Amino acid sequence: MAESAGSVVLARSAMNRAATEGQRPAGRPVRGARRISAALAGLAASTRHELLTFDDPVASADRAIPEPFLELAGACMRAAAERAGEVRRIVPRHALPRLEDGPPIPGRARFADAIPFKLIVVDRTVAAVPLDLELLYNGLLLIRDPVLVQALVRAHHACWTMAEELSHLPPPRPPGGPPEQLRPVLEALLSGLTDETAAARLGMSARTYSRRVGELMAALGTTSRFRAGAEAARRGWL
């Protein structure tokens, strides 16, 4: 219990300093729904081995958060979990009914009386924490500082050992992908680039890029770019 409390206090103190003080933070602040969505998609796409989270699926209830953003964030986390060999997710006790009703996420999950803050750690090399420690939609801090990432890993491990096990969740779906000519367009779309910048980077005219985006969204069965990202993540295209 002392180890758990000490690790959480250390990590939370560091997060508070990075978010509220005038010092140079140990990570990169990301604000705005479009940039945050791109950051979450990037985390999902980069996941290879391990995903650790503190997650409260009901934290966004009764908040003015657009549904497409919530769908994309959830789809990105499911995609990351499907790519990882090891998934350890800690949720607060009050969120258990939501877990039963919501889409399944592969891996292991445990529940605790409460979580200290929302957290995503990918492969023990990069972490994401909300700037307000509660909601990713309000901004997040992307952390690559190895000392701080390891402090967050320790905090998660300490809480994991004290948490109670949930039943094993379903295995991941087989990986898939978009048509090969559309993969660079999907990556550009999720990066948050403007159409003009993306077209230039891909060596296309603006008209060709716009047509390829239309083809991609048609392949995904949507006309919304937010929903396109969510559907791509759900299909394991990231």
PDB file of C-alpha atoms in Angstrom:
ATOM      1  CA  MET A   1       0.000   0.000   0.000  1.00  0.00           C
ATOM      2  CA  ALA A   2       2.833   2.412   0.848  1.00  0.00           C
ATOM      3  CA  GLU A   3       4.557   1.680  -2.471  1.00  0.00           C
ATOM      4  CA  SER A   4       1.324   2.298  -4.363  1.00  0.00           C
ATOM      5  CA  ALA A   5       0.642   5.601  -2.626  1.00  0.00           C
ATOM      6  CA  GLY A   6       4.232   6.773  -3.005  1.00  0.00           C
ATOM      7  CA  SER A   7       4.389   5.981  -6.723  1.00  0.00           C
ATOM      8  CA  VAL A   8       1.108   7.727  -7.413  1.00  0.00           C
ATOM      9  CA  VAL A   9       2.109  10.802  -5.408  1.00  0.00           C
ATOM     10  CA  LEU A  10       5.410  11.001  -7.306  1.00  0.00           C
ATOM     11  CA  ALA A  11       3.791  10.714 -10.710  1.00  0.00           C
ATOM     12  CA  ARG A  12       0.893  13.035  -9.930  1.00  0.00           C
ATOM     13  CA  SER A  13       3.202  15.666  -8.480  1.00  0.00           C
ATOM     14  CA  ALA A  14       5.268  15.618 -11.662  1.00  0.00           C
ATOM     15  CA  MET A  15       2.128  15.938 -13.793  1.00  0.00           C
ATOM     16  CA  ASN A  16       0.860  18.867 -11.771  1.00  0.00           C
ATOM     17  CA  ARG A  17       4.179  20.680 -12.087  1.00  0.00           C
ATOM     18  CA  ALA A  18       4.336  20.105 -15.825  1.00  0.00           C
ATOM     19  CA  ALA A  19       0.761  21.275 -16.342  1.00  0.00           C
ATOM     20  CA  THR A  20       0.629  24.281 -14.023  1.00  0.00           C
ATOM     21  CA  GLU A  21       4.096  25.762 -13.549  1.00  0.00           C
ATOM     22  CA  GLY A  22       6.004  28.002 -15.899  1.00  0.00           C
ATOM     23  CA  GLN A  23       8.884  25.541 -16.227  1.00  0.00           C
ATOM     24  CA  ARG A  24       9.676  23.658 -19.424  1.00  0.00           C
ATOM     25  CA  PRO A  25       7.469  20.540 -19.316  1.00  0.00           C
ATOM     26  CA  ALA A  26       8.868  17.029 -19.695  1.00  0.00           C
ATOM     27  CA  GLY A  27       6.568  16.533 -22.670  1.00  0.00           C
ATOM     28  CA  ARG A  28       4.682  18.245 -25.471  1.00  0.00           C
ATOM     29  CA  PRO A  29       1.278  19.793 -24.718  1.00  0.00           C
ATOM     30  CA  VAL A  30      -1.367  18.993 -27.321  1.00  0.00           C
ATOM     31  CA  ARG A  31      -4.581  21.023 -27.480  1.00  0.00           C
ATOM     32  CA  GLY A  32      -7.548  21.136 -29.803  1.00  0.00           C
ATOM     33  CA  ALA A  33      -9.771  18.218 -30.811  1.00  0.00           C
ATOM     34  CA  ARG A  34      -8.083  17.726 -34.185  1.00  0.00           C
ATOM     35  CA  ARG A  35      -4.540  17.626 -32.805  1.00  0.00           C
ATOM     36  CA  ILE A  36      -5.550  15.477 -29.831  1.00  0.00           C
ATOM     37  CA  SER A  37      -7.272  13.024 -32.184  1.00  0.00           C
ATOM     38  CA  ALA A  38      -4.131  12.852 -34.320  1.00  0.00           C
ATOM     39  CA  ALA A  39      -1.997  12.252 -31.221  1.00  0.00           C
ATOM     40  CA  LEU A  40      -4.239   9.400 -30.053  1.00  0.00           C
ATOM     41  CA  ALA A  41      -4.194   7.862 -33.524  1.00  0.00           C
ATOM     42  CA  GLY A  42      -0.402   8.122 -33.510  1.00  0.00           C
ATOM     43  CA  LEU A  43      -0.185   6.352 -30.156  1.00  0.00           C
ATOM     44  CA  ALA A  44      -2.419   3.565 -31.440  1.00  0.00           C
ATOM     45  CA  ALA A  45      -0.376   3.174 -34.608  1.00  0.00           C
ATOM     46  CA  SER A  46       2.936   3.085 -32.715  1.00  0.00           C
ATOM     47  CA  THR A  47       1.877   0.431 -30.168  1.00  0.00           C
ATOM     48  CA  ARG A  48       3.847  -2.789 -30.535  1.00  0.00           C
ATOM     49  CA  HIS A  49       4.300  -4.604 -27.224  1.00  0.00           C
ATOM     50  CA  GLU A  50       2.508  -3.176 -24.191  1.00  0.00           C
ATOM     51  CA  LEU A  51      -0.354  -0.845 -23.325  1.00  0.00           C
ATOM     52  CA  LEU A  52      -0.933   0.378 -19.766  1.00  0.00           C
ATOM     53  CA  THR A  53      -3.881   2.591 -18.868  1.00  0.00           C
ATOM     54  CA  PHE A  54      -5.783   4.217 -16.068  1.00  0.00           C
ATOM     55  CA  ASP A  55      -9.194   4.606 -17.662  1.00  0.00           C
ATOM     56  CA  ASP A  56     -12.558   5.916 -16.505  1.00  0.00           C
ATOM     57  CA  PRO A  57     -15.114   5.278 -19.284  1.00  0.00           C
ATOM     58  CA  VAL A  58     -17.771   7.365 -17.503  1.00  0.00           C
ATOM     59  CA  ALA A  59     -15.607  10.440 -16.869  1.00  0.00           C
ATOM     60  CA  SER A  60     -16.901  12.114 -20.027  1.00  0.00           C
ATOM     61  CA  ALA A  61     -20.565  11.566 -19.148  1.00  0.00           C
ATOM     62  CA  ASP A  62     -22.591  14.783 -18.932  1.00  0.00           C
ATOM     63  CA  ARG A  63     -19.662  16.719 -20.436  1.00  0.00           C
ATOM     64  CA  ALA A  64     -19.927  18.769 -23.611  1.00  0.00           C
ATOM     65  CA  ILE A  65     -17.641  16.491 -25.629  1.00  0.00           C
ATOM     66  CA  PRO A  66     -18.549  15.807 -29.275  1.00  0.00           C
ATOM     67  CA  GLU A  67     -19.612  12.227 -29.887  1.00  0.00           C
ATOM     68  CA  PRO A  68     -17.273  11.808 -32.897  1.00  0.00           C
ATOM     69  CA  PHE A  69     -14.298  12.624 -30.658  1.00  0.00           C
ATOM     70  CA  LEU A  70     -15.402  10.045 -28.090  1.00  0.00           C
ATOM     71  CA  GLU A  71     -15.860   7.448 -30.827  1.00  0.00           C
ATOM     72  CA  LEU A  72     -12.414   8.151 -32.267  1.00  0.00           C
ATOM     73  CA  ALA A  73     -10.698   8.078 -28.860  1.00  0.00           C
ATOM     74  CA  GLY A  74     -12.357   4.772 -27.996  1.00  0.00           C
ATOM     75  CA  ALA A  75     -11.525   3.269 -31.377  1.00  0.00           C
ATOM     76  CA  CYS A  76      -7.881   4.309 -31.049  1.00  0.00           C
ATOM     77  CA  MET A  77      -7.577   2.630 -27.666  1.00  0.00           C
ATOM     78  CA  ARG A  78      -9.175  -0.557 -28.987  1.00  0.00           C
ATOM     79  CA  ALA A  79      -6.780  -0.520 -31.940  1.00  0.00           C
ATOM     80  CA  ALA A  80      -3.792  -0.021 -29.623  1.00  0.00           C
ATOM     81  CA  ALA A  81      -4.963  -2.866 -27.376  1.00  0.00           C
ATOM     82  CA  GLU A  82      -5.323  -5.161 -30.372  1.00  0.00           C
ATOM     83  CA  ARG A  83      -1.757  -4.420 -31.492  1.00  0.00           C
ATOM     84  CA  ALA A  84      -0.177  -4.880 -28.057  1.00  0.00           C
ATOM     85  CA  GLY A  85       0.983  -8.232 -26.749  1.00  0.00           C
ATOM     86  CA  GLU A  86       0.255  -7.165 -23.167  1.00  0.00           C
ATOM     87  CA  VAL A  87      -2.633  -4.913 -22.088  1.00  0.00           C
ATOM     88  CA  ARG A  88      -3.226  -3.866 -18.486  1.00  0.00           C
ATOM     89  CA  ARG A  89      -6.168  -1.555 -17.936  1.00  0.00           C
ATOM     90  CA  ILE A  90      -7.209  -0.241 -14.514  1.00  0.00           C
ATOM     91  CA  VAL A  91     -10.692   1.219 -14.141  1.00  0.00           C
ATOM     92  CA  PRO A  92     -12.559   2.637 -11.110  1.00  0.00           C
ATOM     93  CA  ARG A  93     -15.248   0.523  -9.489  1.00  0.00           C
ATOM     94  CA  HIS A  94     -18.042   2.895 -10.503  1.00  0.00           C
ATOM     95  CA  ALA A  95     -17.250   2.276 -14.193  1.00  0.00           C
ATOM     96  CA  LEU A  96     -17.891  -1.492 -14.097  1.00  0.00           C
ATOM     97  CA  PRO A  97     -21.462  -1.272 -15.483  1.00  0.00           C
ATOM     98  CA  ARG A  98     -20.161   0.783 -18.425  1.00  0.00           C
ATOM     99  CA  LEU A  99     -17.555  -1.884 -19.205  1.00  0.00           C
ATOM    100  CA  GLU A 100     -20.272  -4.501 -19.529  1.00  0.00           C
ATOM    101  CA  ASP A 101     -22.310  -2.355 -21.918  1.00  0.00           C
ATOM    102  CA  GLY A 102     -19.503  -0.839 -23.994  1.00  0.00           C
ATOM    103  CA  PRO A 103     -17.415  -2.287 -26.837  1.00  0.00           C
ATOM    104  CA  PRO A 104     -14.922  -4.901 -25.579  1.00  0.00           C
ATOM    105  CA  ILE A 105     -11.225  -4.034 -25.367  1.00  0.00           C
ATOM    106  CA  PRO A 106      -8.735  -6.924 -25.624  1.00  0.00           C
ATOM    107  CA  GLY A 107      -6.327  -7.686 -22.806  1.00  0.00           C
ATOM    108  CA  ARG A 108      -6.534  -7.771 -19.030  1.00  0.00           C
ATOM    109  CA  ALA A 109      -8.495  -5.363 -16.859  1.00  0.00           C
ATOM    110  CA  ARG A 110      -8.644  -4.815 -13.123  1.00  0.00           C
ATOM    111  CA  PHE A 111     -10.742  -2.463 -11.036  1.00  0.00           C
ATOM    112  CA  ALA A 112      -9.858  -0.282  -8.063  1.00  0.00           C
ATOM    113  CA  ASP A 113     -11.883   1.994  -5.804  1.00  0.00           C
ATOM    114  CA  ALA A 114     -10.543   4.948  -7.797  1.00  0.00           C
ATOM    115  CA  ILE A 115      -7.827   5.867 -10.295  1.00  0.00           C
ATOM    116  CA  PRO A 116      -5.402   8.731  -9.546  1.00  0.00           C
ATOM    117  CA  PHE A 117      -5.551  10.243 -13.066  1.00  0.00           C
ATOM    118  CA  LYS A 118      -6.215   9.178 -16.640  1.00  0.00           C
ATOM    119  CA  LEU A 119      -3.135   7.637 -18.256  1.00  0.00           C
ATOM    120  CA  ILE A 120      -1.914   5.911 -21.411  1.00  0.00           C
ATOM    121  CA  VAL A 121       1.570   4.368 -21.590  1.00  0.00           C
ATOM    122  CA  VAL A 122       2.754   2.757 -24.837  1.00  0.00           C
ATOM    123  CA  ASP A 123       5.703   0.333 -24.815  1.00  0.00           C
ATOM    124  CA  ARG A 124       7.173   2.108 -21.762  1.00  0.00           C
ATOM    125  CA  THR A 125       8.561   4.788 -24.093  1.00  0.00           C
ATOM    126  CA  VAL A 126       5.775   7.355 -24.419  1.00  0.00           C
ATOM    127  CA  ALA A 127       2.889   8.349 -22.167  1.00  0.00           C
ATOM    128  CA  ALA A 128      -0.145  10.596 -22.481  1.00  0.00           C
ATOM    129  CA  VAL A 129      -1.808  12.310 -19.531  1.00  0.00           C
ATOM    130  CA  PRO A 130      -4.625  14.888 -19.680  1.00  0.00           C
ATOM    131  CA  LEU A 131      -3.456  18.397 -18.876  1.00  0.00           C
ATOM    132  CA  ASP A 132      -6.223  18.558 -16.263  1.00  0.00           C
ATOM    133  CA  LEU A 133      -5.525  14.892 -15.284  1.00  0.00           C
ATOM    134  CA  GLU A 134      -9.155  14.052 -16.073  1.00  0.00           C
ATOM    135  CA  LEU A 135     -10.234  14.468 -19.715  1.00  0.00           C
ATOM    136  CA  LEU A 136      -8.136  13.989 -22.845  1.00  0.00           C
ATOM    137  CA  TYR A 137     -10.510  16.303 -24.729  1.00  0.00           C
ATOM    138  CA  ASN A 138      -9.282  19.249 -22.642  1.00  0.00           C
ATOM    139  CA  GLY A 139      -5.701  18.705 -23.821  1.00  0.00           C
ATOM    140  CA  LEU A 140      -2.995  16.174 -23.145  1.00  0.00           C
ATOM    141  CA  LEU A 141       0.722  16.051 -22.416  1.00  0.00           C
ATOM    142  CA  LEU A 142       2.743  13.669 -24.588  1.00  0.00           C
ATOM    143  CA  ILE A 143       5.659  12.523 -22.419  1.00  0.00           C
ATOM    144  CA  ARG A 144       8.854  10.937 -23.715  1.00  0.00           C
ATOM    145  CA  ASP A 145      11.150  11.796 -20.828  1.00  0.00           C
ATOM    146  CA  PRO A 146      12.362   8.307 -19.752  1.00  0.00           C
ATOM    147  CA  VAL A 147      12.468   9.086 -16.027  1.00  0.00           C
ATOM    148  CA  LEU A 148       8.929  10.424 -15.942  1.00  0.00           C
ATOM    149  CA  VAL A 149       7.617   7.604 -18.138  1.00  0.00           C
ATOM    150  CA  GLN A 150       9.161   5.053 -15.766  1.00  0.00           C
ATOM    151  CA  ALA A 151       7.613   6.862 -12.785  1.00  0.00           C
ATOM    152  CA  LEU A 152       4.219   6.510 -14.460  1.00  0.00           C
ATOM    153  CA  VAL A 153       4.898   2.829 -15.191  1.00  0.00           C
ATOM    154  CA  ARG A 154       5.746   2.288 -11.510  1.00  0.00           C
ATOM    155  CA  ALA A 155       2.565   4.073 -10.438  1.00  0.00           C
ATOM    156  CA  HIS A 156       0.529   1.840 -12.726  1.00  0.00           C
ATOM    157  CA  HIS A 157       2.324  -1.334 -11.553  1.00  0.00           C
ATOM    158  CA  ALA A 158       1.762  -0.438  -7.889  1.00  0.00           C
ATOM    159  CA  CYS A 159      -1.949   0.152  -8.490  1.00  0.00           C
ATOM    160  CA  TRP A 160      -2.210  -3.008 -10.599  1.00  0.00           C
ATOM    161  CA  THR A 161      -0.932  -5.208  -7.785  1.00  0.00           C
ATOM    162  CA  MET A 162      -3.609  -3.781  -5.461  1.00  0.00           C
ATOM    163  CA  ALA A 163      -6.499  -3.915  -7.963  1.00  0.00           C
ATOM    164  CA  GLU A 164      -9.003  -6.743  -8.393  1.00  0.00           C
ATOM    165  CA  GLU A 165      -9.040  -8.886 -11.529  1.00  0.00           C
ATOM    166  CA  LEU A 166     -11.826  -8.782 -14.085  1.00  0.00           C
ATOM    167  CA  SER A 167     -12.586 -11.705 -16.370  1.00  0.00           C
ATOM    168  CA  HIS A 168     -10.381 -12.037 -19.455  1.00  0.00           C
ATOM    169  CA  LEU A 169     -11.530  -9.937 -22.392  1.00  0.00           C
ATOM    170  CA  PRO A 170     -11.892 -11.149 -25.995  1.00  0.00           C
ATOM    171  CA  PRO A 171      -8.777 -11.705 -28.162  1.00  0.00           C
ATOM    172  CA  PRO A 172      -7.815  -9.203 -30.846  1.00  0.00           C
ATOM    173  CA  ARG A 173      -9.187  -9.294 -34.383  1.00  0.00           C
ATOM    174  CA  PRO A 174      -6.852 -10.313 -37.221  1.00  0.00           C
ATOM    175  CA  PRO A 175      -5.019  -7.245 -38.607  1.00  0.00           C
ATOM    176  CA  GLY A 176      -6.180  -5.682 -41.860  1.00  0.00           C
ATOM    177  CA  GLY A 177      -5.431  -2.619 -43.879  1.00  0.00           C
ATOM    178  CA  PRO A 178      -6.724  -0.124 -46.425  1.00  0.00           C
ATOM    179  CA  PRO A 179      -6.019  -0.427 -50.159  1.00  0.00           C
ATOM    180  CA  GLU A 180      -2.295   0.203 -50.574  1.00  0.00           C
ATOM    181  CA  GLN A 181      -2.720   3.434 -52.545  1.00  0.00           C
ATOM    182  CA  LEU A 182      -4.893   4.862 -49.759  1.00  0.00           C
ATOM    183  CA  ARG A 183      -2.589   4.111 -46.817  1.00  0.00           C
ATOM    184  CA  PRO A 184      -0.514   7.331 -47.214  1.00  0.00           C
ATOM    185  CA  VAL A 185      -3.777   9.279 -47.434  1.00  0.00           C
ATOM    186  CA  LEU A 186      -5.045   7.669 -44.210  1.00  0.00           C
ATOM    187  CA  GLU A 187      -1.781   8.506 -42.429  1.00  0.00           C
ATOM    188  CA  ALA A 188      -1.932  12.100 -43.673  1.00  0.00           C
ATOM    189  CA  LEU A 189      -5.568  12.408 -42.635  1.00  0.00           C
ATOM    190  CA  LEU A 190      -4.824  11.191 -39.109  1.00  0.00           C
ATOM    191  CA  SER A 191      -1.767  13.428 -38.783  1.00  0.00           C
ATOM    192  CA  GLY A 192      -3.939  16.540 -38.662  1.00  0.00           C
ATOM    193  CA  LEU A 193      -2.320  18.138 -41.747  1.00  0.00           C
ATOM    194  CA  THR A 194      -4.300  20.527 -43.905  1.00  0.00           C
ATOM    195  CA  ASP A 195      -5.308  19.138 -47.293  1.00  0.00           C
ATOM    196  CA  GLU A 196      -2.876  21.488 -49.038  1.00  0.00           C
ATOM    197  CA  THR A 197       0.082  20.407 -46.898  1.00  0.00           C
ATOM    198  CA  ALA A 198      -0.819  16.719 -47.130  1.00  0.00           C
ATOM    199  CA  ALA A 199      -1.156  16.883 -50.913  1.00  0.00           C
ATOM    200  CA  ALA A 200       2.228  18.592 -51.214  1.00  0.00           C
ATOM    201  CA  ARG A 201       3.935  16.008 -48.988  1.00  0.00           C
ATOM    202  CA  LEU A 202       2.438  13.144 -50.966  1.00  0.00           C
ATOM    203  CA  GLY A 203       3.335  14.727 -54.306  1.00  0.00           C
ATOM    204  CA  MET A 204      -0.291  14.988 -55.397  1.00  0.00           C
ATOM    205  CA  SER A 205      -2.404  17.792 -56.727  1.00  0.00           C
ATOM    206  CA  ALA A 206      -5.038  19.119 -54.326  1.00  0.00           C
ATOM    207  CA  ARG A 207      -7.731  17.636 -56.567  1.00  0.00           C
ATOM    208  CA  THR A 208      -6.130  14.179 -56.569  1.00  0.00           C
ATOM    209  CA  TYR A 209      -5.688  14.237 -52.797  1.00  0.00           C
ATOM    210  CA  SER A 210      -9.315  15.276 -52.313  1.00  0.00           C
ATOM    211  CA  ARG A 211     -10.417  12.419 -54.575  1.00  0.00           C
ATOM    212  CA  ARG A 212      -8.291   9.900 -52.646  1.00  0.00           C
ATOM    213  CA  VAL A 213      -9.766  11.136 -49.346  1.00  0.00           C
ATOM    214  CA  GLY A 214     -13.216  10.544 -50.838  1.00  0.00           C
ATOM    215  CA  GLU A 215     -12.195   7.028 -51.877  1.00  0.00           C
ATOM    216  CA  LEU A 216     -10.861   6.337 -48.392  1.00  0.00           C
ATOM    217  CA  MET A 217     -14.027   7.511 -46.669  1.00  0.00           C
ATOM    218  CA  ALA A 218     -16.130   5.503 -49.122  1.00  0.00           C
ATOM    219  CA  ALA A 219     -14.055   2.414 -48.266  1.00  0.00           C
ATOM    220  CA  LEU A 220     -14.713   3.132 -44.593  1.00  0.00           C
ATOM    221  CA  GLY A 221     -18.418   3.738 -45.153  1.00  0.00           C
ATOM    222  CA  THR A 222     -18.546   7.303 -43.823  1.00  0.00           C
ATOM    223  CA  THR A 223     -18.582  10.914 -44.991  1.00  0.00           C
ATOM    224  CA  SER A 224     -17.109  12.291 -41.745  1.00  0.00           C
ATOM    225  CA  ARG A 225     -13.358  12.612 -41.281  1.00  0.00           C
ATOM    226  CA  PHE A 226     -13.739  12.145 -37.519  1.00  0.00           C
ATOM    227  CA  ARG A 227     -15.706   8.946 -38.080  1.00  0.00           C
ATOM    228  CA  ALA A 228     -13.251   7.822 -40.749  1.00  0.00           C
ATOM    229  CA  GLY A 229     -10.479   7.843 -38.149  1.00  0.00           C
ATOM    230  CA  ALA A 230     -12.639   5.962 -35.675  1.00  0.00           C
ATOM    231  CA  GLU A 231     -13.628   3.355 -38.255  1.00  0.00           C
ATOM    232  CA  ALA A 232     -10.029   2.922 -39.424  1.00  0.00           C
ATOM    233  CA  ALA A 233      -8.985   2.312 -35.820  1.00  0.00           C
ATOM    234  CA  ARG A 234     -11.879  -0.090 -35.270  1.00  0.00           C
ATOM    235  CA  ARG A 235     -10.840  -2.123 -38.308  1.00  0.00           C
ATOM    236  CA  GLY A 236      -7.224  -2.257 -37.174  1.00  0.00           C
ATOM    237  CA  TRP A 237      -6.010  -0.172 -40.131  1.00  0.00           C
ATOM    238  CA  LEU A 238      -3.752   1.985 -37.959  1.00  0.00           C
TER     239      LEU A 238
END
